[in-house]
Coordinates of C-alpha atoms in Angstrom, one line a residue:
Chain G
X716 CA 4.4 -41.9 82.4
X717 CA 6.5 -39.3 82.1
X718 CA 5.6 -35.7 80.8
X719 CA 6.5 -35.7 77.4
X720 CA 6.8 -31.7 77.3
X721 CA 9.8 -32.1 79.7
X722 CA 11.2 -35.3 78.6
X723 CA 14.6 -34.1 78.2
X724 CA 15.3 -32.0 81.0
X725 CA 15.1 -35.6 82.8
X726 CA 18.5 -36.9 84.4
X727 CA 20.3 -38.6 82.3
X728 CA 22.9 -41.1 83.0
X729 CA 26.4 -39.1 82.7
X730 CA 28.3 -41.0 80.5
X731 CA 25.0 -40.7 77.5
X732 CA 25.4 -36.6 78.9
X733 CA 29.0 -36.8 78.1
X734 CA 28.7 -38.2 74.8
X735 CA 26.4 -35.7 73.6
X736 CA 28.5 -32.7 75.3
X737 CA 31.2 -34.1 73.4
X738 CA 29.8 -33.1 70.4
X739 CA 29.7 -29.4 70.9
X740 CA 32.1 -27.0 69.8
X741 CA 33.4 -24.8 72.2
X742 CA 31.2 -22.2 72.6
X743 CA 28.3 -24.5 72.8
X744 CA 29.9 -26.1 75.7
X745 CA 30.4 -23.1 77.3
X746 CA 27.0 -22.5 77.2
X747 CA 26.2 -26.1 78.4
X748 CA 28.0 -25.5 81.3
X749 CA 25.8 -22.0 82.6
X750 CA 22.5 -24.4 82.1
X751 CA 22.0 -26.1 85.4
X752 CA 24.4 -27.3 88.3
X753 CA 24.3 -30.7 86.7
X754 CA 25.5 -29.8 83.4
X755 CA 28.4 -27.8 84.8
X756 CA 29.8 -30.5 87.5
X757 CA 29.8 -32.9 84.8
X758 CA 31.6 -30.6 82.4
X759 CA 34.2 -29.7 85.0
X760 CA 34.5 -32.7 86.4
X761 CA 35.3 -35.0 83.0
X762 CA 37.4 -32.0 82.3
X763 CA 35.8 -31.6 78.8
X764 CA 37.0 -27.9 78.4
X765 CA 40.8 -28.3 78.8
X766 CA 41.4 -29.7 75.8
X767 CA 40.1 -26.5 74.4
X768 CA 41.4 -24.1 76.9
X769 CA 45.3 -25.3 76.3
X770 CA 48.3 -25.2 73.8
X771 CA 48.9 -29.1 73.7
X772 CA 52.5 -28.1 73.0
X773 CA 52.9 -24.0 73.2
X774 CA 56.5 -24.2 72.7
X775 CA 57.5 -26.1 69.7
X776 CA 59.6 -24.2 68.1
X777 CA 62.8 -21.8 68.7
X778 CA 64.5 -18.7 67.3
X779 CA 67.0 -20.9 66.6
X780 CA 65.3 -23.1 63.7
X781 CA 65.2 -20.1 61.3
X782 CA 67.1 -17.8 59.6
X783 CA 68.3 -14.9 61.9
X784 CA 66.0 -12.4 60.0
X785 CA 63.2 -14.0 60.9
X786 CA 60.9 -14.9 63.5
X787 CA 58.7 -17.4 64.1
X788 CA 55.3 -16.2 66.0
X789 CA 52.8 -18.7 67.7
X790 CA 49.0 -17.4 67.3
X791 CA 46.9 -18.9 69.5
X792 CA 43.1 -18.1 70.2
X793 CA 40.8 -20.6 71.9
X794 CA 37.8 -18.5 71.4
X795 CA 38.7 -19.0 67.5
X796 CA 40.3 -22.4 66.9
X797 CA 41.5 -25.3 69.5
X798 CA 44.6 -25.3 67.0
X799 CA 47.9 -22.6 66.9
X800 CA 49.4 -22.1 64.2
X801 CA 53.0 -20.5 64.1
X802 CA 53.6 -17.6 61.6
X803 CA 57.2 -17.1 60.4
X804 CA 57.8 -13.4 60.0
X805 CA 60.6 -11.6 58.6
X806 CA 61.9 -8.7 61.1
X807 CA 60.7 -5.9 60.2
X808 CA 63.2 -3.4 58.7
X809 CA 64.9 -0.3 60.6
X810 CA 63.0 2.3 60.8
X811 CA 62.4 5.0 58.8
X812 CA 61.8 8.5 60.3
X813 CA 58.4 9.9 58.5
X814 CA 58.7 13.5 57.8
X815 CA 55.4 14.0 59.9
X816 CA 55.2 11.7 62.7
X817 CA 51.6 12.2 62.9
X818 CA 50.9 10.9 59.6
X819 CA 51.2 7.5 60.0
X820 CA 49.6 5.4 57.5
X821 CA 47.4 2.0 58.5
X822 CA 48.7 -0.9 56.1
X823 CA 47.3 -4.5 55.9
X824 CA 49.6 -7.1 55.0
X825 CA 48.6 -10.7 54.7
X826 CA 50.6 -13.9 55.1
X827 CA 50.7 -17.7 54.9
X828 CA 50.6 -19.9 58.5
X829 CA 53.6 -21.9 58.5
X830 CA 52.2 -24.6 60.3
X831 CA 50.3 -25.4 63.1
X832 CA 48.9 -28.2 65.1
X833 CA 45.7 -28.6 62.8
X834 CA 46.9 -31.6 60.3
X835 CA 44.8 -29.9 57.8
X836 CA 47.3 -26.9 57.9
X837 CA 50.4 -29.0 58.6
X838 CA 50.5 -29.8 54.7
X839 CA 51.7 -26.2 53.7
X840 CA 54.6 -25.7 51.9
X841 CA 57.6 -23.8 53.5
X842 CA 58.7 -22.2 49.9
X843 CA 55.4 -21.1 49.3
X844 CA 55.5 -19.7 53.1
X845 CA 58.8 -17.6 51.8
X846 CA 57.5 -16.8 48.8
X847 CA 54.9 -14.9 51.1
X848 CA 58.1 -13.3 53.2
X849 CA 59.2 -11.5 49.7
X850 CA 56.0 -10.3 48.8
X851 CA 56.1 -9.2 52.2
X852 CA 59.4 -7.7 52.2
X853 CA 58.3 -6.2 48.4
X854 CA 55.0 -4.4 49.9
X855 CA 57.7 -3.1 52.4
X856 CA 59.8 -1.8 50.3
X857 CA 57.1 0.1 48.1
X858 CA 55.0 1.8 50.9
X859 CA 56.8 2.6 53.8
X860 CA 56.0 0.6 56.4
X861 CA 54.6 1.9 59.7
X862 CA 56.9 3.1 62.2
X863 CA 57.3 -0.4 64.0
X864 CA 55.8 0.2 67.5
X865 CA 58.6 -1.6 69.5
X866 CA 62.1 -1.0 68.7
X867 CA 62.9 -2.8 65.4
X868 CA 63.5 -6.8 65.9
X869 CA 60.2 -6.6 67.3
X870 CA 57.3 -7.4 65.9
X871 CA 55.4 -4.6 66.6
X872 CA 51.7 -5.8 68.4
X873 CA 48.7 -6.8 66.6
X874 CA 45.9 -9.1 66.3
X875 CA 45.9 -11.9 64.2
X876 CA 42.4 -12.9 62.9
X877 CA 43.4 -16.7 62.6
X878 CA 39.8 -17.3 60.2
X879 CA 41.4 -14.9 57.9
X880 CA 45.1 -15.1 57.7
X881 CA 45.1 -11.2 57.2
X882 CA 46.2 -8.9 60.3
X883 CA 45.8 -5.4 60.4
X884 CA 48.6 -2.8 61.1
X885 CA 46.3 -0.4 63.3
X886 CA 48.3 0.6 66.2
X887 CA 50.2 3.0 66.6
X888 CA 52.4 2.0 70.2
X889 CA 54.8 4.6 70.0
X890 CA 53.2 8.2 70.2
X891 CA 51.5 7.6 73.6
X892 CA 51.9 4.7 75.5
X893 CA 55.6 4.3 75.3
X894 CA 56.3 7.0 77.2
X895 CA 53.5 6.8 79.6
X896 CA 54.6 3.1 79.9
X897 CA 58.6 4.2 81.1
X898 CA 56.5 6.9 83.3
X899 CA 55.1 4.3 85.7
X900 CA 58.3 3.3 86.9
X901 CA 58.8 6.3 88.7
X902 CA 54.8 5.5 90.2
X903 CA 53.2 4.1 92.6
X904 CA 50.2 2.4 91.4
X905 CA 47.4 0.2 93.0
X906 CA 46.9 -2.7 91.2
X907 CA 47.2 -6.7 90.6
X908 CA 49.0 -9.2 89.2
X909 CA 49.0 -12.9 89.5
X910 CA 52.7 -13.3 88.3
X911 CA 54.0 -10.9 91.0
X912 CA 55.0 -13.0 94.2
X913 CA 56.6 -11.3 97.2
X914 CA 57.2 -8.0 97.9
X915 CA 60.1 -5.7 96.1
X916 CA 59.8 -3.5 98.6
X917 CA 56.6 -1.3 97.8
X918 CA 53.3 -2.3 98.3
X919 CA 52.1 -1.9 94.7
X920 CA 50.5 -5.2 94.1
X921 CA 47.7 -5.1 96.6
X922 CA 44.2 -4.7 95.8
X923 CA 42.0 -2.2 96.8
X924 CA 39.8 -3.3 99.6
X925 CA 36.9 -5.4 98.1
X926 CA 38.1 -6.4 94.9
X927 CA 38.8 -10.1 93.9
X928 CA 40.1 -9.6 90.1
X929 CA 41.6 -6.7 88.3
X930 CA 39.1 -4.6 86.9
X931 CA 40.4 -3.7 83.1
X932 CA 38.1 -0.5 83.1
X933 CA 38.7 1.0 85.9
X934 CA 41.9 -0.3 88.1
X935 CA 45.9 1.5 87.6
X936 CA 45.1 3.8 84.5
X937 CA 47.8 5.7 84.0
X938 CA 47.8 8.8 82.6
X939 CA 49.9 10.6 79.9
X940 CA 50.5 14.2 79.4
X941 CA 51.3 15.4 76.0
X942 CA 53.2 18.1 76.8
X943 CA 55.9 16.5 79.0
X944 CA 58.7 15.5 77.0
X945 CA 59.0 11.8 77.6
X946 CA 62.2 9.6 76.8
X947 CA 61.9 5.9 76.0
X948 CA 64.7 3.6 75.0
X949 CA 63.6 0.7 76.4
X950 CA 63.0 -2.7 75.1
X951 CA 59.4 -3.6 74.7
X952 CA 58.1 -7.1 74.3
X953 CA 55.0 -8.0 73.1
X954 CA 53.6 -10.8 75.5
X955 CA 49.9 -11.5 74.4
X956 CA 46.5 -10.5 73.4
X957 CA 43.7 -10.4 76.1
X958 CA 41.3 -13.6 75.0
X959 CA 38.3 -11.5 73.8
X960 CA 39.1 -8.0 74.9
X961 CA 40.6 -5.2 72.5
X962 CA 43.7 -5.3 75.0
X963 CA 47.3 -6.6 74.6
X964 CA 49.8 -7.1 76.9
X965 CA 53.7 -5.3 76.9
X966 CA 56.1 -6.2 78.6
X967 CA 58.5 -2.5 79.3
X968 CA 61.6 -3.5 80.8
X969 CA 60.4 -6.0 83.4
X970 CA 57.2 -4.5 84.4
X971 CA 54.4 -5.5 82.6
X972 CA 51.1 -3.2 81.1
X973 CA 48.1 -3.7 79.5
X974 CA 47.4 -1.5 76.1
X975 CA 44.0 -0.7 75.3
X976 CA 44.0 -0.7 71.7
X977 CA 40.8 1.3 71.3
X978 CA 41.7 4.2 73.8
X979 CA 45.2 4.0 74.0
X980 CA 44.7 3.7 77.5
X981 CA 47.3 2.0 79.9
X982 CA 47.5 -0.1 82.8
X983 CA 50.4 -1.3 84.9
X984 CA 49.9 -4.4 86.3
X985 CA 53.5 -5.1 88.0
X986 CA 56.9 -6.9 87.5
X987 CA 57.1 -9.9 85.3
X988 CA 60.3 -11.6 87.3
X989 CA 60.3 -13.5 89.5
X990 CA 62.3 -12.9 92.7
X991 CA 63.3 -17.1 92.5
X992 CA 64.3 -16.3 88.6
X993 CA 68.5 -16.0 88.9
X994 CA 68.8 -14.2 85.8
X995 CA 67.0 -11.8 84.2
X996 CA 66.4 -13.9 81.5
X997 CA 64.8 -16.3 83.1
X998 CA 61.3 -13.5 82.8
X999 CA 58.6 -13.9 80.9
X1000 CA 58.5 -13.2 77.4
X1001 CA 55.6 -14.4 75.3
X1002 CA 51.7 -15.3 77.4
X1003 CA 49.0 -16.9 75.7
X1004 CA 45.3 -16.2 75.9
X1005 CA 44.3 -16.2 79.5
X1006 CA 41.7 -18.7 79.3
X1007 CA 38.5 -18.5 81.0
X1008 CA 37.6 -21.6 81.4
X1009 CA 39.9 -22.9 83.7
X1010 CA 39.3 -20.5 86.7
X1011 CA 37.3 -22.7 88.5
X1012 CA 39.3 -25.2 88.6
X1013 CA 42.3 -23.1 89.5
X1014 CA 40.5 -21.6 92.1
X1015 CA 38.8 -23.9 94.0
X1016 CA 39.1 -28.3 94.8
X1017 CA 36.4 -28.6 92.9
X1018 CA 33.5 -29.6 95.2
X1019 CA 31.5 -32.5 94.2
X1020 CA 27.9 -30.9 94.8
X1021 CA 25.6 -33.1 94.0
X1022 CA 22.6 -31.5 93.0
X1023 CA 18.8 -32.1 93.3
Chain C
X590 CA 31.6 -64.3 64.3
X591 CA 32.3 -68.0 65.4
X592 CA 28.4 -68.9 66.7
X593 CA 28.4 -71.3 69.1
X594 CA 27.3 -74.6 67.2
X595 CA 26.0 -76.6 70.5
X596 CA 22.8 -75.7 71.5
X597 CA 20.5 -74.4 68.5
X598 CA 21.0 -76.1 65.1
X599 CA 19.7 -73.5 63.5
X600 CA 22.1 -74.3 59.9
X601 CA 21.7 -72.5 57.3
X602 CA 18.5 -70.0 58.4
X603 CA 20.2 -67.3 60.7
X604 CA 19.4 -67.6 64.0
X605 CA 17.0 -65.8 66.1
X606 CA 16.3 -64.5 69.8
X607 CA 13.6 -63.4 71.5
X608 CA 13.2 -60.4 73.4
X609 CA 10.9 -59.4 76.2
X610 CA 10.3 -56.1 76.6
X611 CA 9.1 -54.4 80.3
X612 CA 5.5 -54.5 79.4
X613 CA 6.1 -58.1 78.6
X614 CA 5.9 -58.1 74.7
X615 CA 7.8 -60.8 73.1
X616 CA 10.1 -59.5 70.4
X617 CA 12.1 -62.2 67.8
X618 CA 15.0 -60.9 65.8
X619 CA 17.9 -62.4 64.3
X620 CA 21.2 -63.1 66.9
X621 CA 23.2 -60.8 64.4
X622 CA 20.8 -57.7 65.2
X623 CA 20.5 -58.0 68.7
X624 CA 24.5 -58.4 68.9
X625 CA 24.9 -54.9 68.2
X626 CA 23.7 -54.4 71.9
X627 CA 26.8 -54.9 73.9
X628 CA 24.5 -55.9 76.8
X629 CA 22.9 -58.9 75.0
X630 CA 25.7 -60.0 73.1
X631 CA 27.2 -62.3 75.6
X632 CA 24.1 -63.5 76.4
X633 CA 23.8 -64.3 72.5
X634 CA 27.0 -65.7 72.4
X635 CA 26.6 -68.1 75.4
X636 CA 23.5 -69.6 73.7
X637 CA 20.9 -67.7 75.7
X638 CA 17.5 -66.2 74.3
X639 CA 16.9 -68.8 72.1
X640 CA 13.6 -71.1 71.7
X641 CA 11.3 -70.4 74.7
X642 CA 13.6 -68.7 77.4
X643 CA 14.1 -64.9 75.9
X644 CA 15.8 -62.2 77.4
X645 CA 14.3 -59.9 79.6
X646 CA 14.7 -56.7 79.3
X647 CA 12.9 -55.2 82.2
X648 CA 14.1 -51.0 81.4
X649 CA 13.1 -51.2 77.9
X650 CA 9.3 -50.7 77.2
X651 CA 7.9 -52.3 74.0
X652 CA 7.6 -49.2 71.8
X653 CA 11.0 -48.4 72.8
X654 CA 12.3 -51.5 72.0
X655 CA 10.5 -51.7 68.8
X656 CA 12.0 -48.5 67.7
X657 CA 15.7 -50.1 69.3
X658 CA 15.6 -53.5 66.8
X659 CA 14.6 -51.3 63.7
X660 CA 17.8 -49.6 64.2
X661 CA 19.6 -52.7 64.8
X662 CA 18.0 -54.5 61.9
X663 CA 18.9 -51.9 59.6
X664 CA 22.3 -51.6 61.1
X665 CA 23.3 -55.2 61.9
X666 CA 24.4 -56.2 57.9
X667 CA 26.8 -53.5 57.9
X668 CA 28.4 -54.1 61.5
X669 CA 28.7 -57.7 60.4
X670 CA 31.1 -56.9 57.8
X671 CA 32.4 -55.3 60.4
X672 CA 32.4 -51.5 59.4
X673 CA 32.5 -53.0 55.4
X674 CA 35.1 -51.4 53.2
X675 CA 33.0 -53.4 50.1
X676 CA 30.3 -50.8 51.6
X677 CA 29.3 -49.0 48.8
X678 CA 28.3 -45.2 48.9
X679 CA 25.2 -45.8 48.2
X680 CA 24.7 -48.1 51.1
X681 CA 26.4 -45.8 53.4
X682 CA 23.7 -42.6 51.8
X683 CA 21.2 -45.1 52.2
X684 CA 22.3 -45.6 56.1
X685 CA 22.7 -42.2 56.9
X686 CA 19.2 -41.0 55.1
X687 CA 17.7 -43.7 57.6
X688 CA 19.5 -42.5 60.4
X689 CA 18.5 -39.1 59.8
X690 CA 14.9 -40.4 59.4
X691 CA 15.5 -42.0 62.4
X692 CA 16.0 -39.7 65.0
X693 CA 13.4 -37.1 63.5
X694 CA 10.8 -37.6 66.6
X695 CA 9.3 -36.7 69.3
X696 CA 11.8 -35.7 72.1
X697 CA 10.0 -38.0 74.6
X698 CA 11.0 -41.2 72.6
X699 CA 14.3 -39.1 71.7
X700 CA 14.7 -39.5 75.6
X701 CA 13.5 -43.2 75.8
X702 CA 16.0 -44.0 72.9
X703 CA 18.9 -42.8 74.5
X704 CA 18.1 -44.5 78.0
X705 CA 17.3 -47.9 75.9
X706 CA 20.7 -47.5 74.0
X707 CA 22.7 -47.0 76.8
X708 CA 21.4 -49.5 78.6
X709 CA 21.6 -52.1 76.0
X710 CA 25.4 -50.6 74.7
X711 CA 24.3 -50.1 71.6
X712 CA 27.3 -47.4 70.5
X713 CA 25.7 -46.5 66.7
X714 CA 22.9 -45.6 68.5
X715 CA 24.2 -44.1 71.3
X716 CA 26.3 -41.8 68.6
X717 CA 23.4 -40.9 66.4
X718 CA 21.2 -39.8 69.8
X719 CA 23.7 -38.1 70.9
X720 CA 23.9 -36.3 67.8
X721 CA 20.9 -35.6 67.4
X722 CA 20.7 -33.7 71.0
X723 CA 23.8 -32.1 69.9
X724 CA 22.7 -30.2 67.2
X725 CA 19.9 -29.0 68.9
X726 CA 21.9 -27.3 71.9
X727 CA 24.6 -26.1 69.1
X728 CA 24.8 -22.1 68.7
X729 CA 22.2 -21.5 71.5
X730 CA 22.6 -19.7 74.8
X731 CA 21.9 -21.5 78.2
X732 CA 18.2 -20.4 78.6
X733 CA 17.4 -21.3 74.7
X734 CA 19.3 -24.7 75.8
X735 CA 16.9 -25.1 79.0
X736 CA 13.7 -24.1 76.9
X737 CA 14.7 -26.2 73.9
X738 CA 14.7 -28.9 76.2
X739 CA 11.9 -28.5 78.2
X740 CA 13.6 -27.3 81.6
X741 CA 11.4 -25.9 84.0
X742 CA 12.1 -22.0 84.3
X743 CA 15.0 -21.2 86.5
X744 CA 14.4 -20.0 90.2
X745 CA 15.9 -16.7 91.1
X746 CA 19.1 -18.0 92.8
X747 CA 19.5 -20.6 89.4
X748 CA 19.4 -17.4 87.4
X749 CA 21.6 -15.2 89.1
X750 CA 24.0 -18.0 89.3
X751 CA 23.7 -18.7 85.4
X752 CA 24.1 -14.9 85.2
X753 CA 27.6 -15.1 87.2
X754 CA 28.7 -18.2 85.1
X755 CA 28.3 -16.2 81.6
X756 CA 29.9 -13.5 82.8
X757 CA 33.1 -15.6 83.6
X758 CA 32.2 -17.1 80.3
X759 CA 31.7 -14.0 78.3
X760 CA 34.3 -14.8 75.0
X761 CA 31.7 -17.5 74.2
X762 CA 29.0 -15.4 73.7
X763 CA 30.7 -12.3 71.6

């Protein structure tokens, strides 16, 4: 009867669809959502991304639980793992002033998970997790470290392959994009930024005419010139990484930027406080992965098309 | 696994059911197999599809259900130890090398298979189908996925719209 070329492209019942979406890992179901209106009301509408798209319980943990010296560091990549893991790492030491501050050397340490969400990696052993610290602290000692990128109690920014367990020390923060970072607050710059609410009293957060998203190529570059003598003794926090571009996300006082690790370019993308926030340390510190997946469903009610 | 006693006294031989398929075949099998169909195993329980009567099953069509009861034949001695831990591992190896066996067709019975087990509720089934179509839409991109399983070729407005939805999806395909 039917045409046994096409046979599975026939409807089938949701709940036998579901059971075999199920099944795929995320990417996979990524792409089962882009194969036909079908495919992706069903994914949307039984949800079966979120689970991969969120932290079930981002903030476990606090300074607080550890020695002083240390801090503990949530890693957290959806496009890797569904799982965190949370990385205790010793502060890095003040820093040392290299004779030339354009020889800065590229060092890769590696180091243990503490323990994450992943039962298979909640069986690790806190002494052997401090053992890793010394040897941390030893390779430290014997090579200098890299000048730390954000004033020192702060870890300075880098990715954290979680397959691996091995990071790479490979940017260097402080000889550009500090200084073009305190720059921008003198600036007016057109750009976006779904944290900002209100206005502050300049109209810096509207986009240009036409544009729906920010545009990470093109949109509130700012530029830095070597030969102006730049000061910088701001804070810097780290907030986040950029889900699958080479771009992380600093927080300079209270206005936030986006680093390009490969160019070293920056881009100002507006105040992290909220005007309802009392205090000013009520801002926001740490972001996860921006996560893809859930932008329709942020955006819109969801229509229930029904398709052909 | 209290069997009604009233009704058949089938003691001591296990007791069977007949099942009619859509194309009006007559199939007999033993009560336990035909349990594993959460559909039929009411009707089991309450006495039915014994002796002349049998069940009809009017969406299942005879080489379907052929292929359905040689699952639930091979299956029904472990579920009626109810998931066994005196299974041995060479029972379970020989399970899963049947299983495997199993859903190595055609994908036109592949499709009747999983219509027939969700119908029926068969859930070992309805697992191993859905594995099987699982692994075949792992690690490919949505147009591999539509080919793989026989879509018809996207109109202009399906592509540009499965363009737009890979873009927004773009970490899954780096």
């Amino acid at each position: 009867m039917e045409a046994a070329a096409a046979a599975m492209a026939l409807p089938l019942p949701d709940d036998a669809l579901v059971k075999v979406l199920a099944r795929l890992p995320v990417r996979s179901l990524a792409a089962s959502r882009c194969v036909c209106k079908a495919w992706r009301a069903l994914v949307d509408a039984r949800e079966l991304l979120l689970p991969h798209a969120l932290p079930h319980e981002p903030r476990v943990i606090t300074e607080d639980t550890y020695e002083p010296d240390h801090v503990p560091y949530l890693v957290f990549d959806p496009v890797v793992s569904p799982h965190y893991e949370v990385f205790l790492i010793p502060l890095v030491p003040e820093k040392p002033k290299p004779a030339d501050p354009r020889d800065i050397p590229s060092t890769t340490f590696s180091f243990n998970g503490l323990f994450s969400d992943d039962d298979t990696m909640g069986a690790e052993d806190t002494e052997e997790v401090e053992e890793e610290d010394e040897e941390y602290l030893e390779e430290l000692v014997k090579s200098p470290p890299p000048p730390p990128s954000i004033e020192a109690g702060y870890f300075p920014a880098r990715r954290l392959p979680l397959t691996t367990g091995n990071y790479q020390h490979d940017i260097d923060l402080e000889q550009s994009h500090l200084c073009a970072s305190q720059r921008l607050s003198h600036r007016t710059v057109v750009g976006h930024w779904m944290l900002m609410d209100g206005d502050n009293g300049n109209d810096n957060n509207i986009l240009p005419e036409g544009h729906t998203e920010w545009d990470f190529d093109v949109d509130g570059i700012l530029h830095y010139d070597e030969d102006e003598d730049y000061h910088c003794s701001r804070v810097i926090d780290f907030l986040g990484f950029h889900p699958y571009k080479e771009v992380v996300f600093l927080m300079v006082s209270s206005t936030v930027v986006a680093y390009h690790l490969k160019t070293s370019k920056i881009q100002w993308l507006g105040e992290s406080y909220s005007e309802d926030y009392d205090t000013i340390s009520q801002g926001i510190y740490e972001a996860f992965p921006y996560t893809p997946c859930l932008i329709g469903k942020l955006r819109k009610k969801l229509p229930q098309r029904t398709s052909a | 696994m209290a069997a009604p006693e009233s009704g058949d006294g089938n003691n001591g031989a296990a007791r069977m059911v007949t099942l009619i398929s859509s194309d009006n075949t007559r199939f007999e099998v033993e009560a336990a197999a035909a349990s594993l169909s959460q559909t039929l195993q009411l009707t089991i329980l309450d006495g039915g599809g014994g002796g002349g009567d049998g069940i009809p099953l009017p969406n299942v069509d005879s080489a379907t259900l052929s292929k359905v009861l040689e699952y639930c034949i091979k299956h029904a001695p472990a579920a009626a130890n109810g998931g066994a831990p005196n299974a041995t591992a060479v029972d379970r190896a020989e399970l899963e090398r049947f299983d495997n066996e199993f859903v190595n067709i055609d994908q036109s019975v592949l499709y009747s298979l999983i219509m027939a087990a969700h119908n029926l509720e068969i859930e070992g089934l309805q697992s191993l189908v859905a594995k099987k179509v699982a692994d075949m839409i792992k690690g490919k991109s949505p147009m591999e996925i539509r080919r793989t399983l026989g879509f018809p070729d996207p109109t202009p407005e399906e592509q540009a719209e499965m363009n737009a939805h890979m873009l927004e999806y773009g970490w899954a395909y780096e």
